[in-house]
Each structure stands twice: as C-alpha cells, then as structure tokens.
Short mmCIF file of C-alpha atoms in Angstrom, two decimals:
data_model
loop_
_atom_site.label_atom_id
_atom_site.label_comp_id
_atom_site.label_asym_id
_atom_site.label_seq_id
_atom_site.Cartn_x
_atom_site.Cartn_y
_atom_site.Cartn_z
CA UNK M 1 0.00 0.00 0.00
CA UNK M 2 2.94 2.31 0.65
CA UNK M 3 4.37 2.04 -2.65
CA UNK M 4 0.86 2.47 -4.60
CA UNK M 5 -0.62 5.59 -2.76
CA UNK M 6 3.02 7.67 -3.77
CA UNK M 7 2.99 6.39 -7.26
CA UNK M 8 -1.10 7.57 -7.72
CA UNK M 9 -0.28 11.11 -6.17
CA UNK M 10 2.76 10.95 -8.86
CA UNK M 11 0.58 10.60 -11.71
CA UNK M 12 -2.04 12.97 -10.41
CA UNK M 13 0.23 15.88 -10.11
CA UNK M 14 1.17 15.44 -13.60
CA UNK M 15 -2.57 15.57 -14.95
CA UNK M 16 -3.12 18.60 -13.02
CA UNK M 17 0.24 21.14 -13.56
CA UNK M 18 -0.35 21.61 -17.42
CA UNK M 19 -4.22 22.43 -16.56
CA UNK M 20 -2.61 25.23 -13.35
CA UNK M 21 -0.31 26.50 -15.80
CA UNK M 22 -3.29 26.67 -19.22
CA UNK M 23 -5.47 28.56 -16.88
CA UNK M 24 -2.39 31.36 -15.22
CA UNK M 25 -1.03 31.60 -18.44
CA UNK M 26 -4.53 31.94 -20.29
CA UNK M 27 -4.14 28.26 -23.23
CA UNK M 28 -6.84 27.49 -24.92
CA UNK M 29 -8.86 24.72 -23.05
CA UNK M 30 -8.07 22.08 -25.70
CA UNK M 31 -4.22 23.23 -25.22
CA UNK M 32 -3.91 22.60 -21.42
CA UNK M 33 -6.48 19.70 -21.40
CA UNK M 34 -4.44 17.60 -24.14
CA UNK M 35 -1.41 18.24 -22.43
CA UNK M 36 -3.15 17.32 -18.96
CA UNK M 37 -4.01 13.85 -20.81
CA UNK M 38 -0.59 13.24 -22.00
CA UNK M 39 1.20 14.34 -18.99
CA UNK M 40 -0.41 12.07 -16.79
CA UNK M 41 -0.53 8.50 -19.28
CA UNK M 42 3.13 9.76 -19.19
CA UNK M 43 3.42 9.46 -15.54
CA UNK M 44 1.57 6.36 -15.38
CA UNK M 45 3.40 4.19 -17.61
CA UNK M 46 6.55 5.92 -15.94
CA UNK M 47 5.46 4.07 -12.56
CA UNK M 48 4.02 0.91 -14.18
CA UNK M 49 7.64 0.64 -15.67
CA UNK M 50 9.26 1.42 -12.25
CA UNK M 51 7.49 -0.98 -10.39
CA UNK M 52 7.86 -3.48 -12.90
CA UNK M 53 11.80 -3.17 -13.32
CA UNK M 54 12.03 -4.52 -9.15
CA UNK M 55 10.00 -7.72 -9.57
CA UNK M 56 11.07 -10.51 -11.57
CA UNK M 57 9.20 -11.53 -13.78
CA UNK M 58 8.09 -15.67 -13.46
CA UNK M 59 9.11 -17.72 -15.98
CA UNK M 60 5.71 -19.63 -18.00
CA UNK M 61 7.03 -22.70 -18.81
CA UNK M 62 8.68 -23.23 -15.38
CA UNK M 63 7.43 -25.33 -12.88
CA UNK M 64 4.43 -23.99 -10.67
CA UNK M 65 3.15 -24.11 -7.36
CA UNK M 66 3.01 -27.55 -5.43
CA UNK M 67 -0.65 -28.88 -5.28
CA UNK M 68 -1.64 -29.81 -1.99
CA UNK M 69 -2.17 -33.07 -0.83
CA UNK M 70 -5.22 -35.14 -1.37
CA UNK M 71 -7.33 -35.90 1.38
CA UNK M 72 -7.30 -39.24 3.06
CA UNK M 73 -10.64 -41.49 1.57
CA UNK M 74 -13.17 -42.04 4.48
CA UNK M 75 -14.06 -45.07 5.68
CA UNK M 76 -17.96 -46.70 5.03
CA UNK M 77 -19.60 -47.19 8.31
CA UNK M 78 -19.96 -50.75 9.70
CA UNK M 79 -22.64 -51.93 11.66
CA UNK M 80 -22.63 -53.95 14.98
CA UNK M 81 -26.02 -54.47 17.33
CA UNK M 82 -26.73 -53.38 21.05
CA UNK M 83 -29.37 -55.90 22.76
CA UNK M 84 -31.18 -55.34 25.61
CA UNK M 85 -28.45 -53.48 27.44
CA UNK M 86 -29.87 -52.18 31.10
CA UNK M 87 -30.16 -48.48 31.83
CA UNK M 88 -31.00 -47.16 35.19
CA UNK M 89 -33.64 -44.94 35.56
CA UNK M 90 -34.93 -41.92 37.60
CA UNK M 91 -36.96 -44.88 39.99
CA UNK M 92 -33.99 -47.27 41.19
CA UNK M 93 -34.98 -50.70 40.80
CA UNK M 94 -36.55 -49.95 37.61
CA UNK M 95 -34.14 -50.02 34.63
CA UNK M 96 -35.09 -49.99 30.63
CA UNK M 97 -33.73 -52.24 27.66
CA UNK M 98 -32.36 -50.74 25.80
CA UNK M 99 -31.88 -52.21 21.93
CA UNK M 100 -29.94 -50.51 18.95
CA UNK M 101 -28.36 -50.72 15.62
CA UNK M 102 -24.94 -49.25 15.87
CA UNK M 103 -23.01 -47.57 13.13
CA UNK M 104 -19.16 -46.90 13.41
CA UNK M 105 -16.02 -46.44 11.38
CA UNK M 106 -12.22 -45.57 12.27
CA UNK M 107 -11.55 -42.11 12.59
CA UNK M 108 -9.21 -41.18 9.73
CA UNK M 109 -6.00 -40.17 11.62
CA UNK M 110 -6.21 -43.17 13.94
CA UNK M 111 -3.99 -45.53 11.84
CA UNK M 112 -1.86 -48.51 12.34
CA UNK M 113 -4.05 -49.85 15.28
CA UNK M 114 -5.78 -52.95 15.41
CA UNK M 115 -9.87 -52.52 14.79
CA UNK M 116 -10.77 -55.91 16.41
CA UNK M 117 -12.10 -53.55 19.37
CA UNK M 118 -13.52 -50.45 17.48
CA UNK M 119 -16.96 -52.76 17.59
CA UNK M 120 -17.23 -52.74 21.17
CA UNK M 121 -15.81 -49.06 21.52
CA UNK M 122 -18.41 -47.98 19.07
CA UNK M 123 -21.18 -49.98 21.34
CA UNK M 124 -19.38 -48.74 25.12
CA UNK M 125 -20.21 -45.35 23.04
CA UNK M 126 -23.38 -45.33 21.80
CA UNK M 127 -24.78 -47.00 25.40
CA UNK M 128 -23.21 -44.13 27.27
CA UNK M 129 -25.10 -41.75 25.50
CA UNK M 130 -27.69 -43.22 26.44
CA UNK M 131 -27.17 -43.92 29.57
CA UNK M 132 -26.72 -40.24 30.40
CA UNK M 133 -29.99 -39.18 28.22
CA UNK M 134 -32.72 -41.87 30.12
CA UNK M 135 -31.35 -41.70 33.74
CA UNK M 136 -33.51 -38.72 34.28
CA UNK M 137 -36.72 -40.12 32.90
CA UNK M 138 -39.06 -42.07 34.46
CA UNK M 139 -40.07 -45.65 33.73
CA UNK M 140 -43.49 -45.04 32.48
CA UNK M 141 -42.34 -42.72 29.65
CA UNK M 142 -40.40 -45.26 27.99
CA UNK M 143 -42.12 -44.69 24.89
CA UNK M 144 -41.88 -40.92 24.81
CA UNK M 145 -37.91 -41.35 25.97
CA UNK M 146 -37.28 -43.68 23.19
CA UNK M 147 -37.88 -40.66 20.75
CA UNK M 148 -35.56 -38.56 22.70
CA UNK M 149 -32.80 -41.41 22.03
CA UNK M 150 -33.06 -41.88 18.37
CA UNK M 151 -32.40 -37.59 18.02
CA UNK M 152 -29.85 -37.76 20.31
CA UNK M 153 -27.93 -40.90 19.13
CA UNK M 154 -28.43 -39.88 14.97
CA UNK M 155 -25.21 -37.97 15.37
CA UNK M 156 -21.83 -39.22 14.77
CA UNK M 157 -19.59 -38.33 18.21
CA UNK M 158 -16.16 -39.94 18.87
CA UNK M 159 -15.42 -42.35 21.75
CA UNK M 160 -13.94 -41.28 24.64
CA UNK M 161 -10.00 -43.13 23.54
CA UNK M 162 -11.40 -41.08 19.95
CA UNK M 163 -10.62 -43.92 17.71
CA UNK M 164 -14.06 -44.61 16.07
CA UNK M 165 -17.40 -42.59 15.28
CA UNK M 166 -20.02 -43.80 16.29
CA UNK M 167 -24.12 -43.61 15.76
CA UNK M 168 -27.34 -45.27 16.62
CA UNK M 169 -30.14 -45.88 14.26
CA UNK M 170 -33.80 -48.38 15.38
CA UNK M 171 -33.18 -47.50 19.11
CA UNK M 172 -35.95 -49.16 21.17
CA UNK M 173 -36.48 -48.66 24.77
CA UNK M 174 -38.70 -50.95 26.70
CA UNK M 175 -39.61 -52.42 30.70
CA UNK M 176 -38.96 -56.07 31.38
CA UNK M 177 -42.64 -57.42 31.60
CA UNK M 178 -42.70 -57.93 35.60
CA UNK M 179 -41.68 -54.19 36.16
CA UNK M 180 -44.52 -53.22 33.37
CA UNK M 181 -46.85 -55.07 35.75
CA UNK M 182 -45.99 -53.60 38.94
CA UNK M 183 -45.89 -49.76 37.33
CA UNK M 184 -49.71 -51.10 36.28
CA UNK M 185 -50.85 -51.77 39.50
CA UNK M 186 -49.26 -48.95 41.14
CA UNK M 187 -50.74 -46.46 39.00
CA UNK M 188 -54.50 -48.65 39.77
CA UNK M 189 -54.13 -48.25 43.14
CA UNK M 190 -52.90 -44.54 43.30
CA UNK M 191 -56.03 -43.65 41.39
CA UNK M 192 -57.68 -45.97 43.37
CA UNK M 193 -56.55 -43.82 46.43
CA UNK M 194 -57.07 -40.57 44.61
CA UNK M 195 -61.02 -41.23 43.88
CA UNK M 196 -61.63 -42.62 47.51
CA UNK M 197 -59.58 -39.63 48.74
CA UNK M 198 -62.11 -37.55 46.93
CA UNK M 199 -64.95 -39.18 47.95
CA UNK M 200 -63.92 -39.55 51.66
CA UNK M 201 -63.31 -35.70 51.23
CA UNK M 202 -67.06 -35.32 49.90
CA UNK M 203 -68.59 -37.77 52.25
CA UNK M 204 -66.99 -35.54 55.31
CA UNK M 205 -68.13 -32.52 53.64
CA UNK M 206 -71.67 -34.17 53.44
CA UNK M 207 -71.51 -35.05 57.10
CA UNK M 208 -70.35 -31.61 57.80
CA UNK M 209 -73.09 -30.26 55.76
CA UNK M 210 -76.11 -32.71 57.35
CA UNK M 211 -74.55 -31.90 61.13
CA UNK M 212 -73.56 -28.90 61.60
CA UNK M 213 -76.47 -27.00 59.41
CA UNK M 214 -79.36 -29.92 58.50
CA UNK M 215 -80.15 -31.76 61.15
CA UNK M 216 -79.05 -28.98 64.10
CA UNK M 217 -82.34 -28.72 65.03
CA UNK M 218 -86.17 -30.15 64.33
CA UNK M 219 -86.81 -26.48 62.59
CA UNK M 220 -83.66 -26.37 60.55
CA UNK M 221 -84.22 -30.19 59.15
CA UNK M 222 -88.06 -29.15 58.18
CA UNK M 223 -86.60 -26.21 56.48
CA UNK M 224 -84.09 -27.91 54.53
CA UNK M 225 -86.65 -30.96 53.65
CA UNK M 226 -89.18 -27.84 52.66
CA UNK M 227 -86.58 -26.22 50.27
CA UNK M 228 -85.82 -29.14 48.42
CA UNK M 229 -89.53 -29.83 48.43
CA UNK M 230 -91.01 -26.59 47.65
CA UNK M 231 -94.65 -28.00 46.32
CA UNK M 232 -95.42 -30.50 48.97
CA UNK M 233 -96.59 -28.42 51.74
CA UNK M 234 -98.68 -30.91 53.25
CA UNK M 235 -95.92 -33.93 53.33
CA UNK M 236 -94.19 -31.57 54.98
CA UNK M 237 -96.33 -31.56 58.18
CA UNK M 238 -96.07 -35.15 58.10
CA UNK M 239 -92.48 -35.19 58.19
CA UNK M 240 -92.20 -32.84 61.14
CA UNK M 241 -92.03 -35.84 63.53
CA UNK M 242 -89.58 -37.62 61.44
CA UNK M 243 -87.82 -35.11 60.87
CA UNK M 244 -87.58 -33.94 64.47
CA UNK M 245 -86.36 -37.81 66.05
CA UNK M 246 -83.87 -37.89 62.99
CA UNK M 247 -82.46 -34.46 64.33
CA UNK M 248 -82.77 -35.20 67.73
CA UNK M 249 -80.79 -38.80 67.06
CA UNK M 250 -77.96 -37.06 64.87
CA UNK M 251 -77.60 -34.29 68.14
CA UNK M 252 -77.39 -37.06 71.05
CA UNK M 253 -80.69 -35.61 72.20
CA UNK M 254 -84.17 -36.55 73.09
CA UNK M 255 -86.75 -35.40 70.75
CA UNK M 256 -88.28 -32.23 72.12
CA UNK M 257 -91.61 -32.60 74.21
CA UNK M 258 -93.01 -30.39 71.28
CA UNK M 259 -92.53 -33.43 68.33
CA UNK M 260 -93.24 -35.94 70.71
CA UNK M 261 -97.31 -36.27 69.52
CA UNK M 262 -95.95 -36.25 66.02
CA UNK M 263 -93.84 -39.50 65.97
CA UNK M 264 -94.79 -42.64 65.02
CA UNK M 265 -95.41 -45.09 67.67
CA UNK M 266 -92.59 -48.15 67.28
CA UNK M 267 -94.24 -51.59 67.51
CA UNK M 268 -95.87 -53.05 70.71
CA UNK M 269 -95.40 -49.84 71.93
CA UNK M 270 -99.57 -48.83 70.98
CA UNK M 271 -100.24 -52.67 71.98
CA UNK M 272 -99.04 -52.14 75.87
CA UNK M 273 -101.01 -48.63 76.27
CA UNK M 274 -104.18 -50.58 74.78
CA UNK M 275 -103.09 -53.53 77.63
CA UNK M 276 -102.71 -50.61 80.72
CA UNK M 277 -99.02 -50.43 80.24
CA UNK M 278 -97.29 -47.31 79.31
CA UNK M 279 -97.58 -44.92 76.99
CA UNK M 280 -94.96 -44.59 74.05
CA UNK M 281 -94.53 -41.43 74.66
CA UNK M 282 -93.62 -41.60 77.54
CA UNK M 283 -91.09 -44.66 77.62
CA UNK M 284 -89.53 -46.34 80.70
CA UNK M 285 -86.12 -46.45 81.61
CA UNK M 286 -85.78 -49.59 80.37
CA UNK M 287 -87.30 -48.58 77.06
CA UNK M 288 -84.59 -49.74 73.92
CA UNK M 289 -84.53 -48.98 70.38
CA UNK M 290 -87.01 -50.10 68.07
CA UNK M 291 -87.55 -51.48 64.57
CA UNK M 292 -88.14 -49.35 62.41
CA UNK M 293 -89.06 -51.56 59.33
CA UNK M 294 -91.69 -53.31 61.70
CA UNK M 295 -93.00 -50.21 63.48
CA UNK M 296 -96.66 -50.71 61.94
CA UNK M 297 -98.03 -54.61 61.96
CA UNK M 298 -100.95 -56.26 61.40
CA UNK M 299 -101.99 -55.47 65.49
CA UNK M 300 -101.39 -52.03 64.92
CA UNK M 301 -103.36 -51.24 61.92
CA UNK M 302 -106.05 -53.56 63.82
CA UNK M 303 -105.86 -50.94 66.56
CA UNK M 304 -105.78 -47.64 64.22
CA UNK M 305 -109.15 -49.53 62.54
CA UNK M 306 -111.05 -49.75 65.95
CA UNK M 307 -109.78 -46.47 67.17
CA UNK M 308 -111.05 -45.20 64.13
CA UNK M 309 -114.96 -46.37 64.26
CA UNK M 310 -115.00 -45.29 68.22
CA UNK M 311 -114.16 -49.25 69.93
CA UNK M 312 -111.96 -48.79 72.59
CA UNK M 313 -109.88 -51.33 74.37
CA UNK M 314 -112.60 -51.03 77.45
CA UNK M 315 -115.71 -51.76 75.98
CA UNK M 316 -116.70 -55.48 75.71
CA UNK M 317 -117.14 -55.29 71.44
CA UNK M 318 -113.42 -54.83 71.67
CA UNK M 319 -112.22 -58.36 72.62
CA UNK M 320 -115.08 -59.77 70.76
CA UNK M 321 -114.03 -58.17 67.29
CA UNK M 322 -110.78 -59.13 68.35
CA UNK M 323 -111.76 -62.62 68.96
CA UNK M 324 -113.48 -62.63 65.85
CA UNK M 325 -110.70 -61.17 63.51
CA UNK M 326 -108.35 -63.95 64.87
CA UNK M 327 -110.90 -66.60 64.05
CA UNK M 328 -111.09 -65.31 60.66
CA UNK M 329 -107.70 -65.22 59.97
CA UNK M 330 -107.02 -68.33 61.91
CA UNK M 331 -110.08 -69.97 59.02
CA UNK M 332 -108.22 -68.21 55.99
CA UNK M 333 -105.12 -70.29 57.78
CA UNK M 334 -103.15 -67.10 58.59
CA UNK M 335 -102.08 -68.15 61.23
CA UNK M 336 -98.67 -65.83 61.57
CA UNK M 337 -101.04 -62.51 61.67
CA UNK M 338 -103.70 -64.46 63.88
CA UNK M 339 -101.01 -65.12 66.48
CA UNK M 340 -99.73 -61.86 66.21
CA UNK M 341 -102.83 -60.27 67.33
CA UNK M 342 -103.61 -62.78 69.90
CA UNK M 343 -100.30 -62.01 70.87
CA UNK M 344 -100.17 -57.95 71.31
CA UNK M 345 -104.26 -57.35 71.80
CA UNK M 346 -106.16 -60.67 74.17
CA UNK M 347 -104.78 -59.84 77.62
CA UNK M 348 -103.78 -63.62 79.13
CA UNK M 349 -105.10 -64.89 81.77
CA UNK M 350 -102.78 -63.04 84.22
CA UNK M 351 -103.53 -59.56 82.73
CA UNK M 352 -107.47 -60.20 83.22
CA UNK M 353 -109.40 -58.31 85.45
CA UNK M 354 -110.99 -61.42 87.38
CA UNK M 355 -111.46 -65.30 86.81
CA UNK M 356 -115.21 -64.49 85.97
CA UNK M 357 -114.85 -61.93 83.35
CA UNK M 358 -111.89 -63.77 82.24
CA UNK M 359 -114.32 -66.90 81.50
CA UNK M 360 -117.44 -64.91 80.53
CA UNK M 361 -114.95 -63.85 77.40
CA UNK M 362 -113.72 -67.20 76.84
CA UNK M 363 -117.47 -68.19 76.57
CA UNK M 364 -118.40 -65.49 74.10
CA UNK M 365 -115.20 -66.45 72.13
CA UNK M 366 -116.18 -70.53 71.69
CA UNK M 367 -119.28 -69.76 71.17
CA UNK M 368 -118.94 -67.31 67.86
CA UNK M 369 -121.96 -68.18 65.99
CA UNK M 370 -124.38 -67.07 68.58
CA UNK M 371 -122.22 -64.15 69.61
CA UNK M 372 -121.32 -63.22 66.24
CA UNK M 373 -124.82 -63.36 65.54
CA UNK M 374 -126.49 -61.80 67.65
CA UNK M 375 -123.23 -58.66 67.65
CA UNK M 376 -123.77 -58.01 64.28
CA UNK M 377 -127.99 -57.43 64.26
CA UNK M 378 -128.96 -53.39 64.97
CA UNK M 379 -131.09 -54.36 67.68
CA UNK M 380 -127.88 -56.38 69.92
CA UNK M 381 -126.61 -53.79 72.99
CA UNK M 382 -123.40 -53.07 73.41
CA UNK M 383 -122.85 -54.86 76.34
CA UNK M 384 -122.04 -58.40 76.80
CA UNK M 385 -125.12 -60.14 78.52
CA UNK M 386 -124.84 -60.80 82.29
CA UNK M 387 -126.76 -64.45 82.02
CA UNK M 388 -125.62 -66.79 79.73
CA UNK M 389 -127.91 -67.75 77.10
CA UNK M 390 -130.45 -71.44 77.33
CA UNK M 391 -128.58 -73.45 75.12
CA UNK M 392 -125.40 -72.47 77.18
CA UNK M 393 -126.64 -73.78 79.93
CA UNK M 394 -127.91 -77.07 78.34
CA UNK M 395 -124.41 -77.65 76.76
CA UNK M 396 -122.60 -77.30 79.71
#
C-alpha cells in the first residue's frame, strides 16, 4: 500500500500542472487539457515501468506451485447391534432395555491400530449416550424417551480413547414385563386412592353439611326438607315428627316434648297402652330402640281400625271383634297374623281383670256363631249379657 498511494499522487500531479499552468497563463482549453491527458498517461506508464523493473518476472514454462495433498478417503460405516443393554432410571430398581443398531467407522488419523475392538468401543459409546440421556426419565415414559434417544444418538460423536465414530439408528427402549406389571398396579391403586380420597373428602363434607347446618335442630331439618320440596306443603307436616327424632338422634338428644305427639309409635309400643301399660310417649327407663321396618303390623293397623270407628280397648265389642278377627284369619289359615294379634291385643289370663270376666270372654269367644250373631244385628246392645244364654246352659 505504501508504494501504490506515492505512485497515484505521482501521476495525479502530472494531470493537473499543465491544466494550473493553461489557466495562469490563459491556453486554450483544448491546449492545457491535451497536455493534462498526456502528462499524466506519461506518468503512469513511468510508474508501471518502475514498479515493474524490481519484480522478476516468473518464468511460464517453469514449474508452478506444489498442489496440496489429497485428502485421506473415508471409511464406510460398519454396523454392529446393542441388545437389551440395562439403563438405570430416575426410579432405582426400575431399569429400561435398551436395543440398537450401531453404526461406526475408524476415525481417519487413527492408523496402524488394530480394529478388532472399534466394535465394542463404538457400542461402550453409543450405550453411554444413552445412559446419560434416560437416567432422568421415568419408567413409564419409555415410549416418549425412546424418541428422545433416536435424536440424540443420529449424530456421529467420537469415543472417549477417539478412535471410532459412532451412531445409533432403530433404538428401542422398553420395561422387562414384571416391572410393566408392577408400574400397572401402582398407578390402579394410586387412582384408586385418589377417587376414595375424593370421595372420603365429599362424604366428610356431606356429614359436615347434614350436622352442623341440616339436622341442628327439628326447625332447621323441616326447612331444609321444605326447600328441596317446595310443592309438597302438606308432606311436609307429616315429616315434622320424622324429621324432628332424625335431628334429635344425629344431636345425642331426646326429641323435644313439642314433636313428641308427632312420631310414630314403634311396635308393641300402641299394643301395651291398649293392655294398661305405658304410653310410648312416655317410655320407661328400660325402654330400647325399636324397629323401624316393623314399626306398623298387622296389630297395629287392627288398633288404628277400631280407634277409628270409636271401639276402645274397654268396651266389651273390643275383645269380641278381636276374637273374631283372629278366628277369621285363623279360618283363611293365617295363622302368623292371627297369632300376632292374639299375641299384642287378648290380655292372658294373668292380665285379666278377674277369673269371671276372664271366663265370661272365653265363653263369648267358643261360642262365635251365637255371639257373632247376635253382635252383628242393629237391635244387639253393646254390652255383653250378664246371664248366659239357654242353650249355654244345656251344653254345659
């Protein structure tokens, strides 16, 4: 550069001092420019000649530059097979198989050695690789992990000695069949656990729920049943007494002398007040829990039918309907019911009132055609007759 930029400043002084001097001294443009022209191709070929005279010149038909040598050939890539090699995973105990086709060749300045072990180098490589790639995934994403290999192992790396490149190509990655089958059941019975997690969760809310805001008291339960129940106004007042023992049973409580005349009487418990015993509500100390599936039987309804026409459990028509109604049933050979009723509404002999009236009602009861009879004309009293009738007397 230092020998150009003096040379150009050479040649452009040249072209410019005849057009100074044609202008000072007044030439004719054509004058000073033509002489411009020629002084400065003058210069030029001045320095081309200059420059030209310190270089030799090479000679054409000598010999010319050395070519550079050729490149060493590659190698073609052999193949060799990786089968069912065992890589850890992220769970310990749980390792993959790991199966490959393995390409490899020498690398090109590695010469002179044997390549009897370049096979297994090329393997030790390639399973590695791998190894480092699956130890963080976890066992049940073998599939998705066996994608990540074949990117990974598609490019040629060197060994760690560096004597042979080496690739993988038809990686698979698989479980042995007995780990598949615990990983199975595992992930049954954590979702298993999740879904009764969730419904222990919403059974305690529930309780919560039914406790603590439901069944707090007989008024709050008889809202609740009302709001879910908006049209049935009149259920509703039948399930006030339900309603109120259910709240009074979730609370630890008794139900509330206001509900009491609202529940429904267990069994037996209407039988003993029609036999002098005890009201239901109003239970002993020795009272227990009752059934509710057999709270209404074929004695009660018996009762709630003679309650309902005005017979009460003092008046003599009483036992004799009663007798009758088990002599009917006892005919139709239903004998379970019969018994029943015998059972819960005849007072035995030690519950009678006296060994006469006890046998005056065994008399009426034998004798059912006459009593039955003469019961079921308009013109019969109520009462039971004092003197027992002629052909009573003759039979006995």
């Amino acid at each position: 550069m230092r020998l150009r930029f003096p040379s150009l400043l050479l040649v452009a002084l040249c072209g410019l001092a005849p057009a100074v001097l044609g202008n000072l001294l007044n030439w004719s443009a054509w004058l000073w420019g033509f002489m411009s022209m020629g002084a400065a191709s003058g210069s030029l070929l001045l320095v081309l000649a200059f420059l030209g005279s310190g270089h030799p010149q090479a000679d054409p038909y000598g010999p010319g530059e050395p070519e550079p040598p050729a490149a060493p050939t590659e190698q073609p890539y052999q193949e060799t097979r990786v089968i069912d090699a065992a890589l850890p995973s992220a769970v310990d105990g749980y390792d993959f198989l790991f199966s490959a086709t393995v390409w490899w060749r020498p690398v090109p300045d590695d010469t002179g050695r044997s390549d009897g072990a370049s096979p297994v180098l090329a393997a030790s490589a390639v399973v590695g690789r791998a190894q480092e790639i699956v130890r963080r995934e976890q066992p049940g994403q073998a599939s998705s992990a066996r994608f990540l290999l074949e990117g990974e192992l598609s490019v040629p790396l060197p060994d760690r000695s560096g004597r042979v490149m080496a690739l993988a190509a038809d990686a698979t990655l698989t479980l042995a069949p007995a780990d598949r089958d615990r990983l199975r059941k595992l992930s049954d019975l954590r979702k298993d656990e999740e879904i009764w997690e969730y419904e222990r969760h919403h059974e305690r809310n529930k309780r919560r729920y039914l406790g603590d805001d439901v069944l707090q008291s007989a008024g709050s339960a008889v809202v609740w049943w009302l709001a879910r129940h908006e049209n049935e106004i009149e259920k509703a007042v039948d399930m006030i007494g339900p309603l109120a023992q259910i709240a009074a049973a979730a609370n630890d409580e008794e139900v509330p002398e206001l509900f009491r005349h609202l529940l429904v009487a267990p069994a037996g418990a209407r039988n003993e007040a029609t036999v002098g015993g005890p009201q239901w509500g109003d239970p002993g100390p020795a009272a227990g829990p009752f059934d509710r599936e057999a709270e209404v039987g074929a004695a009660d309804r018996l009762v709630l039918l003679l309650a309902a026409v005005g017979v009460k459990p003092d008046m003599d028509e009483y036992t004799v309907l009663v007798n009758r109604v088990v002599m009917s049933l006892e005919m139709a050979e239903l004998y379970e019911a019969a018994d029943e009723i015998r059972r819960n509404l005849l007072p035995s002999p030690d519950q009678g009132a006296g060994p006469g009236e006890y046998e005056a009602s065994d008399t009426d009861t034998d004798e059912d055609d006459t009593t039955s009879q003469h019961f079921w004309e308009p013109t019969h009293q109520p009462h039971r007759p004092t003197v027992p009738h002629a052909h009573n007397e003759d039979r006995s």
